Coordinates of C-alpha atoms and ligand atoms in Angstrom, one line a residue:
M16 CA -16.3 -154.4 258.2
A17 CA -17.8 -156.6 255.5
N18 CA -15.8 -159.7 256.3
P19 CA -14.6 -159.4 259.9
D20 CA -12.3 -161.9 261.6
L21 CA -14.3 -164.6 263.4
V22 CA -14.0 -166.7 266.6
L23 CA -15.4 -170.2 266.7
I24 CA -16.9 -170.9 270.1
L25 CA -17.4 -174.4 271.4
N26 CA -19.4 -175.4 274.4
C27 CA -19.1 -179.1 274.9
G28 CA -21.5 -180.9 277.2
S29 CA -22.2 -184.6 277.9
S30 CA -25.3 -184.8 275.7
S31 CA -25.0 -181.6 273.6
L32 CA -22.3 -179.5 271.9
K33 CA -23.1 -175.9 271.1
F34 CA -21.1 -173.9 268.6
A35 CA -21.1 -170.4 267.0
A36 CA -18.9 -168.3 264.8
L37 CA -18.9 -164.6 266.0
D38 CA -17.3 -161.3 265.2
P39 CA -15.6 -160.5 268.5
G40 CA -15.8 -156.7 267.6
S41 CA -19.5 -156.4 267.1
G42 CA -20.8 -159.6 268.6
K43 CA -22.5 -160.5 265.3
E44 CA -23.2 -164.2 264.9
F45 CA -22.3 -165.6 261.4
L46 CA -23.1 -169.2 262.3
C47 CA -24.6 -171.0 265.2
G48 CA -25.8 -174.5 266.0
Q49 CA -25.8 -177.5 268.2
A50 CA -25.5 -181.2 268.3
N51 CA -28.4 -182.5 270.5
A52 CA -29.3 -185.7 272.3
L53 CA -25.8 -187.1 271.8
G54 CA -25.5 -190.8 272.6
G55 CA -29.2 -191.3 271.8
A56 CA -31.3 -192.5 268.8
A57 CA -32.5 -188.9 268.2
A58 CA -28.9 -187.4 268.0
K59 CA -28.9 -184.6 265.5
L60 CA -26.7 -181.7 264.4
I61 CA -28.6 -178.5 263.6
W62 CA -27.3 -175.1 262.5
R63 CA -28.3 -171.7 261.2
Y64 CA -26.1 -170.1 258.5
R65 CA -27.0 -167.2 256.2
A66 CA -30.5 -167.1 257.6
Q67 CA -31.1 -170.7 256.7
N68 CA -31.5 -173.7 259.0
G69 CA -29.7 -177.0 258.3
A70 CA -29.7 -180.4 259.9
Q71 CA -27.7 -183.6 259.8
K72 CA -28.7 -186.8 261.5
L73 CA -26.0 -188.2 263.9
S74 CA -25.5 -191.8 264.9
R75 CA -25.7 -193.1 268.4
D76 CA -21.9 -193.5 268.5
D77 CA -21.2 -189.8 267.7
D78 CA -19.7 -187.8 270.6
D79 CA -18.1 -184.4 270.9
T80 CA -15.0 -185.6 269.1
T81 CA -16.8 -186.9 266.0
V82 CA -19.1 -183.9 266.0
I83 CA -16.1 -181.6 265.9
R84 CA -14.8 -183.6 262.9
A85 CA -18.2 -183.1 261.3
L86 CA -17.9 -179.4 261.8
V87 CA -14.5 -179.4 260.1
D88 CA -16.1 -181.1 257.1
R89 CA -18.7 -178.4 256.9
F90 CA -16.1 -175.7 257.2
D91 CA -14.3 -177.4 254.2
G92 CA -17.6 -177.4 252.3
Q93 CA -20.8 -175.4 252.8
W94 CA -19.3 -173.0 255.3
S95 CA -15.9 -172.5 253.5
E96 CA -16.5 -168.8 253.2
L97 CA -16.1 -168.6 257.0
K98 CA -13.1 -170.9 257.4
N99 CA -10.4 -168.5 256.4
R100 CA -11.8 -165.8 258.7
L101 CA -11.5 -168.0 261.8
I102 CA -8.7 -166.5 263.9
A103 CA -9.1 -168.6 267.1
I104 CA -11.3 -171.1 269.0
G105 CA -12.8 -170.2 272.4
H106 CA -13.9 -173.1 274.7
R107 CA -16.3 -172.7 277.5
V108 CA -15.0 -174.6 280.5
V109 CA -17.2 -174.9 283.6
H110 CA -14.6 -175.3 286.4
G111 CA -11.2 -173.6 286.6
G112 CA -10.9 -174.1 290.4
E113 CA -8.6 -171.6 292.0
L114 CA -6.1 -172.0 289.2
F115 CA -7.8 -169.6 286.7
A116 CA -9.0 -166.1 287.5
S117 CA -9.2 -165.2 283.8
S118 CA -9.2 -166.8 280.4
V119 CA -6.0 -168.4 279.0
L120 CA -4.4 -169.5 275.8
I121 CA -4.4 -173.3 275.9
D122 CA -1.1 -175.2 276.1
E123 CA 0.0 -178.4 277.7
E124 CA 0.3 -176.8 281.1
V125 CA -3.2 -175.4 280.9
L126 CA -4.6 -178.8 279.7
S127 CA -3.2 -180.5 282.8
A128 CA -4.5 -177.7 285.1
I129 CA -8.0 -178.2 283.6
Q130 CA -7.5 -181.9 284.1
S131 CA -6.7 -181.3 287.8
C132 CA -10.1 -179.5 288.2
C133 CA -12.0 -182.5 286.9
E134 CA -12.7 -183.7 290.4
L135 CA -14.5 -180.5 291.1
A136 CA -16.8 -180.8 288.1
P137 CA -16.9 -184.5 287.1
L138 CA -19.9 -184.1 284.9
H139 CA -18.5 -181.1 283.0
N140 CA -14.7 -180.7 282.8
P141 CA -13.9 -184.1 281.3
V142 CA -16.2 -183.5 278.4
A143 CA -14.8 -180.0 277.9
L144 CA -11.3 -181.5 277.8
Q145 CA -12.4 -184.1 275.3
G146 CA -13.8 -181.2 273.1
I147 CA -10.6 -179.2 273.5
Q148 CA -8.4 -182.2 272.5
A149 CA -10.6 -182.8 269.4
A150 CA -10.5 -179.2 268.4
L151 CA -6.7 -179.0 268.8
A152 CA -6.5 -182.0 266.4
A153 CA -9.1 -180.6 264.0
F154 CA -7.9 -177.0 263.9
P155 CA -4.1 -177.3 264.6
Q156 CA -3.3 -173.9 263.0
L157 CA -5.7 -171.9 265.3
P158 CA -4.9 -170.6 268.8
Q159 CA -7.3 -171.9 271.3
V160 CA -8.5 -170.3 274.5
A161 CA -10.3 -171.6 277.6
V162 CA -12.9 -169.3 279.2
F163 CA -14.0 -170.5 282.7
D164 CA -17.4 -170.1 284.2
T165 CA -15.8 -169.9 287.6
A166 CA -13.1 -167.3 286.8
F167 CA -15.1 -164.1 287.3
H168 CA -15.9 -165.2 290.9
Q169 CA -12.3 -165.7 291.9
S170 CA -12.5 -162.1 293.3
M171 CA -14.8 -163.3 296.1
P172 CA -13.4 -162.7 299.6
D173 CA -12.7 -165.7 301.8
Y174 CA -15.6 -165.0 304.1
A175 CA -17.9 -165.3 301.1
Y176 CA -16.4 -168.4 299.5
L177 CA -15.7 -170.5 302.6
Y178 CA -18.1 -173.1 303.9
A179 CA -18.2 -173.4 307.7
L180 CA -16.6 -176.8 307.5
P181 CA -13.2 -177.8 309.0
Y182 CA -10.7 -175.6 307.3
R183 CA -8.5 -178.5 306.3
L184 CA -11.2 -179.6 303.7
Y185 CA -10.5 -176.3 301.9
Q186 CA -6.7 -176.6 302.3
E187 CA -6.5 -180.3 301.3
H188 CA -9.4 -180.7 298.9
H189 CA -10.2 -177.2 297.7
I190 CA -13.7 -177.5 299.0
R191 CA -15.2 -174.0 298.9
R192 CA -17.7 -172.0 296.9
Y193 CA -16.6 -171.2 293.3
G194 CA -19.8 -169.9 291.6
M195 CA -20.6 -170.3 287.9
H196 CA -22.2 -168.3 285.0
G197 CA -19.2 -166.0 285.3
S198 CA -19.1 -164.8 281.7
S199 CA -22.8 -163.9 281.9
H200 CA -22.4 -162.0 285.2
R201 CA -19.4 -160.2 283.8
Y202 CA -21.2 -159.1 280.7
I203 CA -24.2 -157.9 282.8
S204 CA -21.9 -155.8 285.0
E205 CA -20.1 -154.2 282.0
R206 CA -23.3 -153.7 280.0
S207 CA -25.2 -152.2 283.0
A208 CA -22.5 -149.6 283.5
Q209 CA -22.8 -148.7 279.8
L210 CA -26.6 -148.4 280.0
L211 CA -26.4 -146.3 283.1
G212 CA -23.7 -144.1 281.5
R213 CA -21.2 -144.6 284.3
P214 CA -17.8 -146.3 284.6
T215 CA -17.9 -149.9 285.7
P216 CA -15.8 -149.2 288.9
E217 CA -18.6 -146.9 290.1
V218 CA -21.5 -149.3 289.7
N219 CA -22.6 -152.0 292.1
I220 CA -24.9 -154.6 290.4
I221 CA -27.0 -157.5 291.6
S222 CA -27.1 -159.7 288.5
A223 CA -29.8 -162.4 288.4
H224 CA -29.1 -164.9 285.7
L225 CA -32.3 -167.0 285.5
G226 CA -32.3 -169.8 282.9
N227 CA -32.6 -173.5 283.3
G228 CA -29.6 -173.1 285.6
A229 CA -29.9 -170.0 287.7
S230 CA -27.5 -168.0 289.8
I231 CA -27.2 -164.5 291.2
A232 CA -24.1 -162.4 291.8
A233 CA -23.2 -159.3 293.8
I234 CA -20.8 -157.3 291.7
K235 CA -19.0 -154.4 293.2
G236 CA -17.3 -152.0 290.8
G237 CA -16.9 -154.8 288.3
Y238 CA -15.7 -157.5 290.7
S239 CA -17.8 -160.4 291.9
V240 CA -18.0 -160.3 295.7
D241 CA -20.6 -163.0 296.2
T242 CA -22.6 -165.5 294.2
S243 CA -25.2 -168.1 294.9
M244 CA -23.7 -171.2 293.2
G245 CA -21.1 -173.0 295.2
L246 CA -18.7 -175.9 294.9
T247 CA -21.1 -177.2 292.3
P248 CA -24.0 -175.6 290.3
L249 CA -26.5 -177.1 292.8
E250 CA -26.3 -174.4 295.4
G251 CA -28.4 -171.3 295.6
L252 CA -31.6 -170.4 293.6
V253 CA -34.4 -172.7 292.7
M254 CA -33.6 -173.9 289.1
G255 CA -35.4 -175.8 286.3
T256 CA -34.5 -179.3 287.6
R257 CA -32.0 -178.5 290.5
C258 CA -33.0 -177.9 294.0
G259 CA -30.7 -175.0 295.0
D260 CA -30.1 -174.4 298.8
L261 CA -31.1 -177.3 301.1
D262 CA -30.5 -178.4 304.7
P263 CA -27.4 -180.6 304.3
G264 CA -29.0 -182.8 307.0
L265 CA -31.6 -183.7 304.5
L266 CA -29.1 -185.6 302.5
L267 CA -28.3 -187.8 305.5
Y268 CA -32.0 -188.3 306.0
L269 CA -32.5 -189.4 302.4
G270 CA -29.6 -191.8 302.7
R271 CA -30.1 -193.2 306.2
T272 CA -33.9 -193.2 306.6
L273 CA -35.1 -193.4 303.1
N274 CA -32.3 -195.6 301.8
Y275 CA -31.4 -193.5 298.8
S276 CA -28.1 -194.4 297.2
L277 CA -25.6 -191.6 296.3
G278 CA -26.5 -192.0 292.6
E279 CA -30.2 -191.7 293.4
I280 CA -29.5 -188.5 295.5
E281 CA -27.5 -187.1 292.7
Q282 CA -30.3 -187.7 290.2
L283 CA -33.0 -186.4 292.6
L284 CA -31.2 -183.1 293.3
N285 CA -29.9 -182.4 289.8
R286 CA -32.7 -183.7 287.6
E287 CA -35.9 -184.2 289.5
S288 CA -36.1 -181.1 291.8
G289 CA -36.5 -177.4 291.3
L290 CA -39.4 -176.2 289.2
I291 CA -40.1 -179.7 287.8
G292 CA -40.0 -181.3 291.2
L293 CA -42.3 -178.8 292.9
S294 CA -44.8 -178.5 290.1
G295 CA -44.8 -182.2 289.0
L296 CA -45.3 -180.8 285.6
S297 CA -42.4 -179.1 283.8
N298 CA -39.1 -177.3 284.3
D299 CA -40.1 -174.7 281.7
C300 CA -41.1 -171.4 283.2
R301 CA -43.3 -170.5 280.3
A302 CA -45.3 -173.7 280.6
L303 CA -45.6 -173.2 284.3
E304 CA -46.9 -169.7 283.9
Q305 CA -49.6 -170.9 281.5
A306 CA -50.5 -173.8 283.8
A307 CA -50.7 -171.6 286.9
E308 CA -53.0 -169.3 285.0
D309 CA -55.2 -172.3 284.2
G310 CA -55.4 -173.1 287.9
H311 CA -52.6 -175.8 288.3
T312 CA -51.7 -175.6 292.0
G313 CA -48.3 -177.2 291.6
A314 CA -47.2 -174.8 288.9
R315 CA -48.3 -171.8 291.0
L316 CA -46.4 -173.1 294.0
A317 CA -43.2 -173.8 292.1
L318 CA -43.2 -170.3 290.7
E319 CA -43.9 -168.8 294.2
V320 CA -41.0 -170.7 295.7
F321 CA -38.7 -169.7 292.8
C322 CA -39.6 -165.9 293.3
Y323 CA -39.5 -166.0 297.1
R324 CA -36.0 -167.6 297.2
L325 CA -34.8 -165.2 294.6
A326 CA -36.1 -162.2 296.5
K327 CA -34.4 -163.3 299.6
Y328 CA -31.0 -163.5 297.8
I329 CA -31.5 -160.1 296.3
A330 CA -32.2 -158.6 299.7
A331 CA -29.1 -160.4 301.1
Y332 CA -26.8 -159.1 298.4
T333 CA -27.4 -155.5 299.5
I334 CA -25.1 -156.4 302.4
P335 CA -21.8 -156.9 300.4
L336 CA -22.7 -154.1 298.1
H337 CA -23.8 -151.5 300.7
R338 CA -25.3 -149.4 297.9
V339 CA -26.9 -151.1 295.0
T340 CA -26.8 -149.2 291.7
A341 CA -29.1 -151.6 289.8
L342 CA -30.8 -155.0 290.0
V343 CA -30.5 -156.7 286.6
F344 CA -32.6 -159.6 285.3
T345 CA -31.1 -161.8 282.6
G346 CA -31.3 -165.4 281.2
G347 CA -34.3 -166.9 279.5
I348 CA -36.6 -166.3 282.5
G349 CA -35.1 -163.0 283.6
E350 CA -35.2 -161.6 280.0
N351 CA -38.8 -162.7 279.3
S352 CA -40.9 -163.4 282.3
A353 CA -42.7 -160.2 283.3
W354 CA -44.5 -162.4 285.9
V355 CA -41.4 -163.6 287.7
R356 CA -39.9 -160.1 287.7
D357 CA -43.1 -158.7 289.1
R358 CA -43.6 -161.3 291.8
T359 CA -39.9 -161.1 292.9
T360 CA -39.8 -157.4 293.2
A361 CA -43.2 -157.4 295.0
W362 CA -41.4 -159.2 297.8
L363 CA -38.8 -156.4 297.8
N364 CA -41.3 -153.5 298.5
G365 CA -39.7 -153.1 301.9
L366 CA -36.5 -152.1 300.1
A367 CA -38.4 -149.6 298.0
Y368 CA -38.3 -151.7 294.7
Q369 CA -41.2 -150.9 292.4
L370 CA -41.7 -151.9 288.8
D371 CA -43.4 -149.8 286.2
P372 CA -46.0 -152.4 284.9
A373 CA -46.0 -151.0 281.3
L374 CA -42.2 -151.2 281.1
N375 CA -42.1 -154.6 282.7
E376 CA -44.5 -155.9 280.0
K377 CA -42.6 -154.2 277.2
I378 CA -39.0 -155.0 277.9
R379 CA -39.0 -158.7 276.8
F380 CA -38.0 -160.9 273.9
G381 CA -34.5 -159.4 273.4
A382 CA -35.3 -155.9 274.5
E383 CA -33.1 -154.1 276.9
G384 CA -33.8 -151.4 279.4
R385 CA -35.2 -150.1 282.7
I386 CA -38.4 -151.6 284.1
S387 CA -38.5 -149.8 287.5
R388 CA -40.6 -146.7 288.3
Q389 CA -38.9 -143.3 288.3
N390 CA -37.2 -142.5 291.6
T391 CA -37.2 -146.1 292.9
P392 CA -34.2 -148.5 292.9
E393 CA -33.1 -149.1 289.4
V394 CA -34.2 -152.5 287.9
L395 CA -32.9 -153.4 284.4
V396 CA -33.4 -156.2 281.9
I397 CA -30.4 -157.1 279.8
P398 CA -30.2 -160.0 277.4
T399 CA -27.0 -161.8 278.3
R400 CA -24.2 -162.5 275.8
E401 CA -21.9 -165.1 277.2
D402 CA -20.9 -166.0 273.7
W403 CA -19.7 -162.5 273.0
V404 CA -17.6 -162.4 276.2
I405 CA -16.0 -165.7 275.2
A406 CA -15.3 -164.4 271.7
K407 CA -13.8 -161.1 272.9
D408 CA -11.5 -162.8 275.4
T409 CA -10.5 -165.4 272.8
A410 CA -9.7 -162.8 270.1
Q411 CA -7.7 -160.6 272.6
L412 CA -5.6 -163.5 273.8
A413 CA -5.1 -164.9 270.3
R414 CA -3.9 -161.5 269.1
G415 CA -1.3 -161.3 271.8
G416 CA -3.1 -159.3 274.5
D417 CA -3.5 -160.5 278.1
Ligands
LIG524 P1 -30.4 -172.3 279.7 O1 -29.9 -172.2 281.1 O2 -30.7 -173.7 279.2 O3 -29.5 -171.5 278.7 P2 -32.3 -170.3 279.0 O4 -31.5 -169.1 279.5 O5 -32.6 -170.4 277.6 O6 -31.8 -171.6 279.7 O7 -33.7 -170.1 279.8 C1 -34.7 -171.1 279.7 C2 -35.9 -170.7 280.5 O8 -36.4 -169.5 280.1 C3 -37.0 -171.7 280.5 O9 -37.5 -171.9 281.8 C4 -38.1 -171.0 279.6 O10 -39.4 -171.3 280.0 C5 -37.8 -169.6 280.1 N1 -38.4 -168.6 279.1 C6 -38.1 -168.4 277.8 N2 -39.0 -167.6 277.3 C7 -40.0 -167.2 278.2 C8 -41.1 -166.4 278.3 N3 -41.6 -165.8 277.2 N4 -41.8 -166.4 279.5 C9 -41.4 -167.0 280.5 N5 -40.3 -167.8 280.6 C10 -39.6 -167.9 279.4

């Protein structure tokens, strides 16, 4: 179709806002961009439209609300050809608690339900709500949909989502594991089944989403049965700047013995740990690979801890799946780092995993396919498409499906 209907996707964060206009049918992107460094002197809106890059300086006072207004101005001007094709807006919302197991059309009730999940994601949900309110005001004629990062993992059984804490903390305060990156893991599950030529209910996937944030999910017949992120996105794998799994006693030690305040602990675990903390150099996997090659000990160590932890999770997820149809790498690191894929699967030789070195080198930079040797457990690389999942859900709900 030459001029297909489009969905505008908004992903509002505290210091950035990402947007894209997508054809939900083909997944083709007609516009994409982001507002970066919001609240700072370097705040800027950048976009790509019709194969050309554009940029607009923002002021220190600009926030998600004013950026959305700036987008409306652009849709009235330079991007007007797209405006009449927009059929709906899809919002990425991090936390839907136990209230949302799928995407929903936004109304007053949904807004207050998202509000009630703010306690569970104080850094993310309030900003998403602000973005939704601004978009409702800016595009009153368009249906708007919330797509939750946690929704896909609502199928986890209680023995996987409960912490071994007093049960009343779950009952009274909803303290449990929720998991994130749901749209990505869902896409990987469906796309793996397509690539393997089998129906989704027949395939059991271990999906490793390795970006700046990283999580892994065990997906049985299309349903998430376990995942590594928990109440918050801090649990699980080693990430760019987040620590992943820790001894909870360590937090007491930091507070009591080393006199860290809660704010300092939050900063340490979220921003100063993971790859950057261990390497003392960078949170960027590519930079660390280069540095490790040049002999930087911290970079090598950080990558080793990253791969070892990941391999342990992969081995553990054979338990809920019984029979694993494929291990899939995705996210910036999973899609591109042949080194991480090689080191991780090397730990899994005991489970018969073996990569084909030529395929592992080849399937990178947007390519998709198998990287394991013939007759060994299937390992795939699939570039993730969270945006397309959001666009498809949004279009379906906007058109009256459920
Ligand atoms: P985000 O979670 O911010 O969406 P991405 O999925 O874009 O993150 O992943 C970013 C990570 O991917 C960074 O650590 C980056 O170094 C890594 N990455 C991107 N390209 C390569 C590459 N060619 N080799 C190794 N790592 C890469």
